[in-house]
XYZ file of C-alpha atoms in Angstrom:
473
model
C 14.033 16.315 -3.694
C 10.730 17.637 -3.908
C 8.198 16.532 -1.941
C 4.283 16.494 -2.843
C 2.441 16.508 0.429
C -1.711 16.950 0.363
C -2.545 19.639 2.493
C -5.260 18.060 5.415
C -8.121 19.884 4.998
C -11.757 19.073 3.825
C -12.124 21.701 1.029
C -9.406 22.491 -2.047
C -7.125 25.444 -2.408
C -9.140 27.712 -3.948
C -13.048 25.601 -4.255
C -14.910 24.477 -1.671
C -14.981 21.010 -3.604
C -14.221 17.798 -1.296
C -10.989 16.312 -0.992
C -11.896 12.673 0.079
C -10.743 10.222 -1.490
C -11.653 7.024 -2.954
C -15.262 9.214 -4.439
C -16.618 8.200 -8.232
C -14.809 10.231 -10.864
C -15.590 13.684 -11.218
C -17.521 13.424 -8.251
C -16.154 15.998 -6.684
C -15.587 18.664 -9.061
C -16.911 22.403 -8.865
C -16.974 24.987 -11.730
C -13.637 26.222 -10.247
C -11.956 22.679 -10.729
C -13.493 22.267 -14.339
C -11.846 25.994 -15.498
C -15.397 26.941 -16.492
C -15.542 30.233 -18.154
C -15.525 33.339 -15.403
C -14.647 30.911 -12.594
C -12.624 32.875 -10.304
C -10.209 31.365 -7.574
C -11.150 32.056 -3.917
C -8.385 30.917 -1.693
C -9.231 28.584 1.651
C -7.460 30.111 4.742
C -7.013 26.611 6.510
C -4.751 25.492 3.449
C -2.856 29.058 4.212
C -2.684 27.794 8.192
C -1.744 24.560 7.494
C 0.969 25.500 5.260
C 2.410 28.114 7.718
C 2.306 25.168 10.558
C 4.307 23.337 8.752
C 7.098 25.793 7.759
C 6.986 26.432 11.553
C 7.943 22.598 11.772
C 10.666 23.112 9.304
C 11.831 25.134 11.276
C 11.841 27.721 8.365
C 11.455 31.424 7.667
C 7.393 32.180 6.751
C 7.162 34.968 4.628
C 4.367 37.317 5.325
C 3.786 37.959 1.886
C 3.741 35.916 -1.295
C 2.296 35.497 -4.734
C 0.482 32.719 -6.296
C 1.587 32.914 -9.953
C 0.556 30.808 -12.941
C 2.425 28.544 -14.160
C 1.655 27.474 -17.689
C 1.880 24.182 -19.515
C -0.783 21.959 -21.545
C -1.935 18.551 -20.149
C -5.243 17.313 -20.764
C -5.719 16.775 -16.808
C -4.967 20.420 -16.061
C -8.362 22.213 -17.278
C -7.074 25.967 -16.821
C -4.045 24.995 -19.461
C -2.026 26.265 -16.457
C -1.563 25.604 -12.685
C -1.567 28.184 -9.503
C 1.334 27.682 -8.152
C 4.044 29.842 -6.292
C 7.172 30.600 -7.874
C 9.562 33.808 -6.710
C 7.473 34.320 -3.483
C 6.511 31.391 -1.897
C 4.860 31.606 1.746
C 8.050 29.878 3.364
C 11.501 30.352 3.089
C 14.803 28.180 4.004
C 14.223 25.679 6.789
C 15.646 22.437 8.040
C 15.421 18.750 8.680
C 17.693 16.611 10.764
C 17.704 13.104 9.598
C 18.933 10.136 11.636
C 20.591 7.244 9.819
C 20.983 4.049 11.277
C 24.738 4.385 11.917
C 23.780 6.622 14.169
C 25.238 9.814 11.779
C 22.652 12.765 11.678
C 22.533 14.936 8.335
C 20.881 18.159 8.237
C 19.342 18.619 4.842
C 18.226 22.457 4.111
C 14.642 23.119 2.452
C 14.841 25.687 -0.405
C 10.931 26.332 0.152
C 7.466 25.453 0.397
C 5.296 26.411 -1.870
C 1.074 26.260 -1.626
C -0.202 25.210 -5.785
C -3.061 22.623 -7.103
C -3.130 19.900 -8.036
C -4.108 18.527 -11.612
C -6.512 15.849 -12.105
C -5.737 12.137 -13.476
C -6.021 10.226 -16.412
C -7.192 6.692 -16.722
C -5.762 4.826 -19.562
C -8.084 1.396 -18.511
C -11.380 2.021 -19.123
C -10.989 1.982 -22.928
C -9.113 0.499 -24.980
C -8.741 3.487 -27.737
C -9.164 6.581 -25.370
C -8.052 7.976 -21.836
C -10.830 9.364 -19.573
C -10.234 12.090 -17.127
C -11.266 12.484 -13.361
C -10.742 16.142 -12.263
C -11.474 14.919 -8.570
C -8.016 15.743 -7.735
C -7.934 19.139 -9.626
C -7.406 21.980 -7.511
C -6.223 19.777 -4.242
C -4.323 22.044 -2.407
C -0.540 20.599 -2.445
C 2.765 21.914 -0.179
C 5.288 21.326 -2.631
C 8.600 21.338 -0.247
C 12.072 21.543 -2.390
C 14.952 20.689 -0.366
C 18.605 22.088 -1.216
C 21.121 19.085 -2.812
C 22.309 17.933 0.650
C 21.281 14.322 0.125
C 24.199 12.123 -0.429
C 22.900 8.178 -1.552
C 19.763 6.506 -1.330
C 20.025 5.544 2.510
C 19.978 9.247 3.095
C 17.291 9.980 0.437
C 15.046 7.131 2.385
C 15.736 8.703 5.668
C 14.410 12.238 4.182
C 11.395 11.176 2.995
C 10.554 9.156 6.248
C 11.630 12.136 8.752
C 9.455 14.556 6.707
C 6.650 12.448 6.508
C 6.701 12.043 10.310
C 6.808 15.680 10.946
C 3.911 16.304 8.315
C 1.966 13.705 10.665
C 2.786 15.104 13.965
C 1.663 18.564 12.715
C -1.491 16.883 11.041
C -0.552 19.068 7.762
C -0.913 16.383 6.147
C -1.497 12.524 6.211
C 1.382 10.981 4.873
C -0.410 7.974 3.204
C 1.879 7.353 0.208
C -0.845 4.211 -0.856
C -3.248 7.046 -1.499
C -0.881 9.774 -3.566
C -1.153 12.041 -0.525
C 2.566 12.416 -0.514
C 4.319 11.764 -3.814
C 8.375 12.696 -4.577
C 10.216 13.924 -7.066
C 13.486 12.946 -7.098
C 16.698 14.887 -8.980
C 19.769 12.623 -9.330
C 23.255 13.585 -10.229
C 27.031 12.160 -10.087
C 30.179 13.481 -10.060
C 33.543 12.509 -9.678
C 35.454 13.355 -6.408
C 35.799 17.261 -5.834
C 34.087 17.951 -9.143
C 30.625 19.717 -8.610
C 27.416 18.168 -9.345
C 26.864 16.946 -13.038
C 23.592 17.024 -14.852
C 20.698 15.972 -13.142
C 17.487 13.729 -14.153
C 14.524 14.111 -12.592
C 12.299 10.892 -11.622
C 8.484 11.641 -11.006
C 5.572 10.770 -9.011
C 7.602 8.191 -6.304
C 5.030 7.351 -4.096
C 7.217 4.838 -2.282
C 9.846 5.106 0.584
C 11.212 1.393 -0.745
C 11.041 2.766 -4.209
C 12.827 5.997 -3.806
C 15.821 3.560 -2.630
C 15.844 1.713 -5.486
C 15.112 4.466 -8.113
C 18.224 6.269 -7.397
C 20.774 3.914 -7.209
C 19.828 2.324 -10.278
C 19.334 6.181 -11.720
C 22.815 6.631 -10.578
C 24.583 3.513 -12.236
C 22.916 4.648 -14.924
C 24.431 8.059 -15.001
C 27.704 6.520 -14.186
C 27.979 3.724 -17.016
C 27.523 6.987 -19.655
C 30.169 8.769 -18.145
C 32.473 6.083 -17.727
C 31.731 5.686 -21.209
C 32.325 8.792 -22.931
C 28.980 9.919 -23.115
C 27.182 13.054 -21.837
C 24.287 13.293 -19.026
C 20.854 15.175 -21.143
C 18.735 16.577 -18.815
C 15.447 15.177 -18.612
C 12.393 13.661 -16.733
C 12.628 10.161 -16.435
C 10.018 7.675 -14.845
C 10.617 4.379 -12.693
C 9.549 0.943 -13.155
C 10.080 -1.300 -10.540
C 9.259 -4.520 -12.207
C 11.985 -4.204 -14.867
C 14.493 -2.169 -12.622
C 14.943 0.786 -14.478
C 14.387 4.330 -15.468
C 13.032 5.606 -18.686
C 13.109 8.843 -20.445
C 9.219 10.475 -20.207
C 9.859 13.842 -21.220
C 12.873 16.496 -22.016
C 13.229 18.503 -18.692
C 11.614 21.767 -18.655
C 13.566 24.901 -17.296
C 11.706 27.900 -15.567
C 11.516 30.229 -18.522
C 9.723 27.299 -20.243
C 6.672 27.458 -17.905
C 6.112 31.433 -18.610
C 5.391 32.177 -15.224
C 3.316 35.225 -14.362
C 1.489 36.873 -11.063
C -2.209 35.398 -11.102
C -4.398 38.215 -12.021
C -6.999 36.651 -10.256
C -5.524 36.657 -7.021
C -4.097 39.233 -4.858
C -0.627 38.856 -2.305
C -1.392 36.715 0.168
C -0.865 39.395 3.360
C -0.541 38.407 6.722
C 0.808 39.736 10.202
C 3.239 38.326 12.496
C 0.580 37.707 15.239
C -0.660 35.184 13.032
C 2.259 33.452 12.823
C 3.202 33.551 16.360
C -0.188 32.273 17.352
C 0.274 29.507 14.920
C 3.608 28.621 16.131
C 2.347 29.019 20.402
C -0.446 26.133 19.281
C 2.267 23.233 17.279
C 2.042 20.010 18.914
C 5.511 18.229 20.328
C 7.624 17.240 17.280
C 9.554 13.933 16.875
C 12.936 15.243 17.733
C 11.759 17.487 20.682
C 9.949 14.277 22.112
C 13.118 12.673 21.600
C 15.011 14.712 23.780
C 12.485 14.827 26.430
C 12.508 10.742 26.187
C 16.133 11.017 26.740
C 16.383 13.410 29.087
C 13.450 12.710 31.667
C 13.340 8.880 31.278
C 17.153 8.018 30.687
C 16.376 6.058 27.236
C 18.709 5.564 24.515
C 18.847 7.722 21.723
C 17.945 4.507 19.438
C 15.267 3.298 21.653
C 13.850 7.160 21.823
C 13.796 7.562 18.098
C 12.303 4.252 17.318
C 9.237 5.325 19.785
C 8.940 8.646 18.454
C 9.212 7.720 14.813
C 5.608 7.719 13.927
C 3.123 10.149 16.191
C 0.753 6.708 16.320
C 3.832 4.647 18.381
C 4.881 7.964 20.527
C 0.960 8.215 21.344
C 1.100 4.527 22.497
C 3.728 4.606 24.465
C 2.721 7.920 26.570
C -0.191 6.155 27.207
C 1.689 3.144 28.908
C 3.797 6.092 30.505
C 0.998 7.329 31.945
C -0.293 4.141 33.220
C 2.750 3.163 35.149
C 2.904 2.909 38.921
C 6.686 3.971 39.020
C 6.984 6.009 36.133
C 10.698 6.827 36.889
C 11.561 2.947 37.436
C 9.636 1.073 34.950
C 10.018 3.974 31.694
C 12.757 2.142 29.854
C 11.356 -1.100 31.007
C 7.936 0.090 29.218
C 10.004 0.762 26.011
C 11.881 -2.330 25.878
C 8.490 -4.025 25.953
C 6.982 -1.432 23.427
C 9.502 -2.015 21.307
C 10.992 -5.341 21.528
C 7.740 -7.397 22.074
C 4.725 -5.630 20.753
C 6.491 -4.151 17.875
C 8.415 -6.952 17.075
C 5.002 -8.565 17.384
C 3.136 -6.553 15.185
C 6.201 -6.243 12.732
C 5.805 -10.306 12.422
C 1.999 -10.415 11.534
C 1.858 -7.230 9.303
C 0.054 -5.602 11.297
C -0.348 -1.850 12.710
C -0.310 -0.144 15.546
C -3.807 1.180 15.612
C -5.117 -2.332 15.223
C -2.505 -4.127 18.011
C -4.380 -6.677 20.120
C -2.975 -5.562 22.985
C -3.693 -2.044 23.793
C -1.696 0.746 25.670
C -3.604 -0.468 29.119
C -2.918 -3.992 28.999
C 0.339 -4.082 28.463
C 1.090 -0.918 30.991
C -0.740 -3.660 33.637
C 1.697 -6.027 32.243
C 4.836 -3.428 33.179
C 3.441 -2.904 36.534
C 2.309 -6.217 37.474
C 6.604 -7.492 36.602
C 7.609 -3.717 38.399
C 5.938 -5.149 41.338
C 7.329 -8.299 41.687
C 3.605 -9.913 41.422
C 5.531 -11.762 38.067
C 8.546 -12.432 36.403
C 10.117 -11.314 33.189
C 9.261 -14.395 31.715
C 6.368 -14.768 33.070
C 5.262 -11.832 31.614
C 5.991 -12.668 28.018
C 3.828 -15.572 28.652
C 0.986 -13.145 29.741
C 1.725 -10.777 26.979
C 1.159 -13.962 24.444
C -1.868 -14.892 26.422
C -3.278 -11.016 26.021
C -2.327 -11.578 22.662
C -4.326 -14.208 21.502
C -7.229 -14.416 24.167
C -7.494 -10.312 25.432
C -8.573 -10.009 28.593
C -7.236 -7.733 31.506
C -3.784 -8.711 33.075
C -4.632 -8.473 36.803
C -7.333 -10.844 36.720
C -5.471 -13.453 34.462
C -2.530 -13.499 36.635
C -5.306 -14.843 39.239
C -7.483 -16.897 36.887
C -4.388 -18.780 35.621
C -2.065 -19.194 39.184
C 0.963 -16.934 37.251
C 1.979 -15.010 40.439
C 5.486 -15.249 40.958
C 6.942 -17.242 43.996
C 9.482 -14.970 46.561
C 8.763 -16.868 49.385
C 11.938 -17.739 50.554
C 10.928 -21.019 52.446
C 9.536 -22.570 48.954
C 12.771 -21.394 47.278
C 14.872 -22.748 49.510
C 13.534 -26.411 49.074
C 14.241 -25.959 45.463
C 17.690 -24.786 45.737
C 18.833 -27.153 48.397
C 17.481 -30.389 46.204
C 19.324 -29.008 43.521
C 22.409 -28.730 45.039
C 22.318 -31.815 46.448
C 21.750 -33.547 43.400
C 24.751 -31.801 41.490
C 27.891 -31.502 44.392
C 30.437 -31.709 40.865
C 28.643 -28.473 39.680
C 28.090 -26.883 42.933
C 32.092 -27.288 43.943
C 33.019 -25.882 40.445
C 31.014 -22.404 41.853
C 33.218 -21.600 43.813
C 36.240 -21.207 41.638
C 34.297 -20.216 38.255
C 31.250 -17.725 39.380
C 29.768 -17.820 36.470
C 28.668 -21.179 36.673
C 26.136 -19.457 39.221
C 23.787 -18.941 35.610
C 22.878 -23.016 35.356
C 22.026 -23.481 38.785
C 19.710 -20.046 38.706
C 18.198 -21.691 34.899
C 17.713 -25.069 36.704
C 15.712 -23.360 39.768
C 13.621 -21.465 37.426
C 13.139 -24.480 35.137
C 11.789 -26.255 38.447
C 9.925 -23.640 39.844
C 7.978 -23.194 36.250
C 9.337 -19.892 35.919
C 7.543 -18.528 38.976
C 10.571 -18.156 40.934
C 11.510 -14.554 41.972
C 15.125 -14.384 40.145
C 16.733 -12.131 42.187
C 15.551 -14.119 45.553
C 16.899 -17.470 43.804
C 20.122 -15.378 43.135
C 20.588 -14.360 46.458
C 19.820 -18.118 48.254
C 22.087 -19.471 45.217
C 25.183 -17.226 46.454
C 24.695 -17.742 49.892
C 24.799 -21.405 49.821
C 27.340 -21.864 47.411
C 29.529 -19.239 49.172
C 29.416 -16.957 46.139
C 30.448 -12.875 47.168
C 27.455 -10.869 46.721
């Protein structure tokens, strides 16, 4: 695969034209993005930083010197008639990502490189209905074009890729990961063979710039491949394109080979040079990555490798739940209880209204109040998914609706106790069956929470429940 990711930063490689998006065409365009005539290339050293912090994430070699070559082709987007990219030096070498799949398998897929080039501008093919325009916003955006080795196996493992990458990319803040916007695009290179064969011919689909997509582009790209075969037929090479209305992949273009591109050193730029202090200063400054926050989650607050990777997935849910970590009155006791809640209820929450994390109606606070007010024994499980419903919809701080709304749970014992002993007395079939089945305990502890309105402390109802109904402990 190779992956298109926007580098974050406010300038372009080698311009000091904006990068935001969403301007009016050709709005942000300098005399360097048009290709004007004795326009020279000056490169932007936070592009050069950003790309080394993420090889660093990669966990890859960063080569202290490289070359930006051109690399030459004609499309009436790409003013120059070529684009600066990096060929036989690129500024990092072979790393690694570990993906998690949802058996619970990890694959390690290697990275070939990263590369630093520009981007070319876009055509729009709606605003006439005889010619294309052209928007060169885009041209000269600085892209990390990352090309990992052919370690990918199906589309579950392609999906996984693309979704572990992005993550780190976000973690680092390299770049933002927002696949709506183009800001990380994929090429994908599909090929089948038959058991112990080696690869076949591959096909290259372009410009995926969806996760769900990806999926669906390569196993259709594979049946594809496979119905030729099968068939007698031979595998051309070429670049194909996905549409995901009709299902399918269609030939775009014969696929270009190196040699085709004539690449050559850009005569306009020099090596890029730098020393190993940079890059160990660089590397003393990266931020916690998902799968070292993973461990820690594991390791310091006894959580399950599923529950741990779900939280660290995306930096915004990590962030979230550190902040209800750091909240907590028992950090120790009530970690895994936080996640449970982080994951199971607001997630789930958000999950069912579409919405994300960064606009959740119940922030980090409230629903750390919520742990610690059920840690505490002020309310009950239950009685906390009623609060967290009531947060929900009305806001409002915990504490004081607790108060407000009478939801403090009951333990005193002398209250219980009335509730137990009428319930006992009104069911002597059930209570006498106890004793020889235990696990008939459960209706007797749902009837005295039923009756109590869920404000019963379980484990004091429990404990009365056992002792007069001469259950062991």
């Amino acid at each position: 695969m190779e992956i298109h990711a926007q580098v974050t930063s406010r300038a372009k490689l080698f311009s000091g034209a904006s990068t935001a998006f969403g301007g009016e065409p050709n709005s942000h365009v300098s005399l360097v993005d048009a290709a004007m005539p004795g326009m020279l290339p000056v490169i932007n050293a936070e592009c050069v930083r950003q790309a080394v912090r993420t090889g660093l994430g990669l966990k890859a070699r960063i080569n202290l010197t490289s070359v930006f070559d051109r690399k030459n082709y004609f499309y009436p987007d790409l003013p120059q008639g070529y684009q600066i990219s990096q060929y036989k030096s690129p500024i990092v070498g072979e790393g690694e990502v570990v993906v998690e799949l949802d058996s619970g398998e990890s694959v390690t897929v290697g990275i070939e490189r990263l590369h630093l080039e520009q981007d070319a501008g876009k055509l729009l093919h709606d605003q006439s209905a005889t010619m294309s325009h052209v928007d060169l916003n885009r041209s000269g955006v600085a892209l990390m074009e990352i090309v990992s080795r052919p370690d990918i196996r199906d589309a579950e493992q392609a999906k996984a890729y693309v979704a572990k990458l992005r993550s780190i990319l976000r973690y680092l803040g390299t770049c933002d990961g927002d696949m709506a916007k183009g800001n990380l695009r994929a090429d994908v290179n599909v090929s089948v063979r038959r058991p112990g064969e080696p690869l076949g011919t591959r096909c290259e689909i372009k410009n995926m710039n969806s996760i769900s997509f990806i999926g669906q582009a390569i196993e259709i790209e594979a049946r594809r491949q496979i119905r030729i075969l099968e068939d007698g037929g031979r595998i051309d090479q070429e670049t194909l394109l996905f549409d995901p209305d009709k299902g399918e992949t269609r030939p775009m273009r014969s696929k270009e080979e190196a040699h085709d591109y004539r690449y050559f050193p850009d005569p306009d730029l020099l090596p890029l040079v730098f020393s190993q202090d940079f890059v160990d200063a660089l590397r003393a400054d990266l931020p916690e990555l998902p799968d070292q926050k993973k461990a820690r989650f594991i390791a310091e607050l006894a959580l399950s490798p599923y529950d741990a990777g779900v939280l660290v997935a995306e930096r915004e849910s990590a962030d979230f739940y550190e902040t209800v970590l750091g909240r907590l009155a028992d950090r120790g006791r009530d970690g895994k209880m936080a996640a449970n809640w982080v994951i199971n209820e607001l997630f789930g929450r958000l999950n069912k209204e579409g919405l994300d994390i960064a606009v959740s109606p119940v922030s980090a606070v409230q629903l750390a109040d919520i742990v610690n007010l059920i840690g505490e024994g002020t309310i009950s499980g239950k009685i906390g998914k009623d609060l967290f419903e009531l947060v929900w919809q009305e806001g409002g701080e915990p504490r004081e609706l607790v108060e407000s709304r009478g939801m403090k749970q009951v333990s005193d014992l002398g209250a219980i106790e009335k509730v137990v002993d009428d319930i006992i007395a009104a069911n002597p079939d059930k209570a006498a069956q106890v004793k020889a089945k235990p696990q008939a305990l459960g209706w007797f502890v749902g009837q005295v929470m039923k009756s109590s309105g869920g404000k019963a402390n379980p484990q004091v109802v429990n404990d009365l429940l056992k002792a007069r109904l001469g259950v062991a402990p």
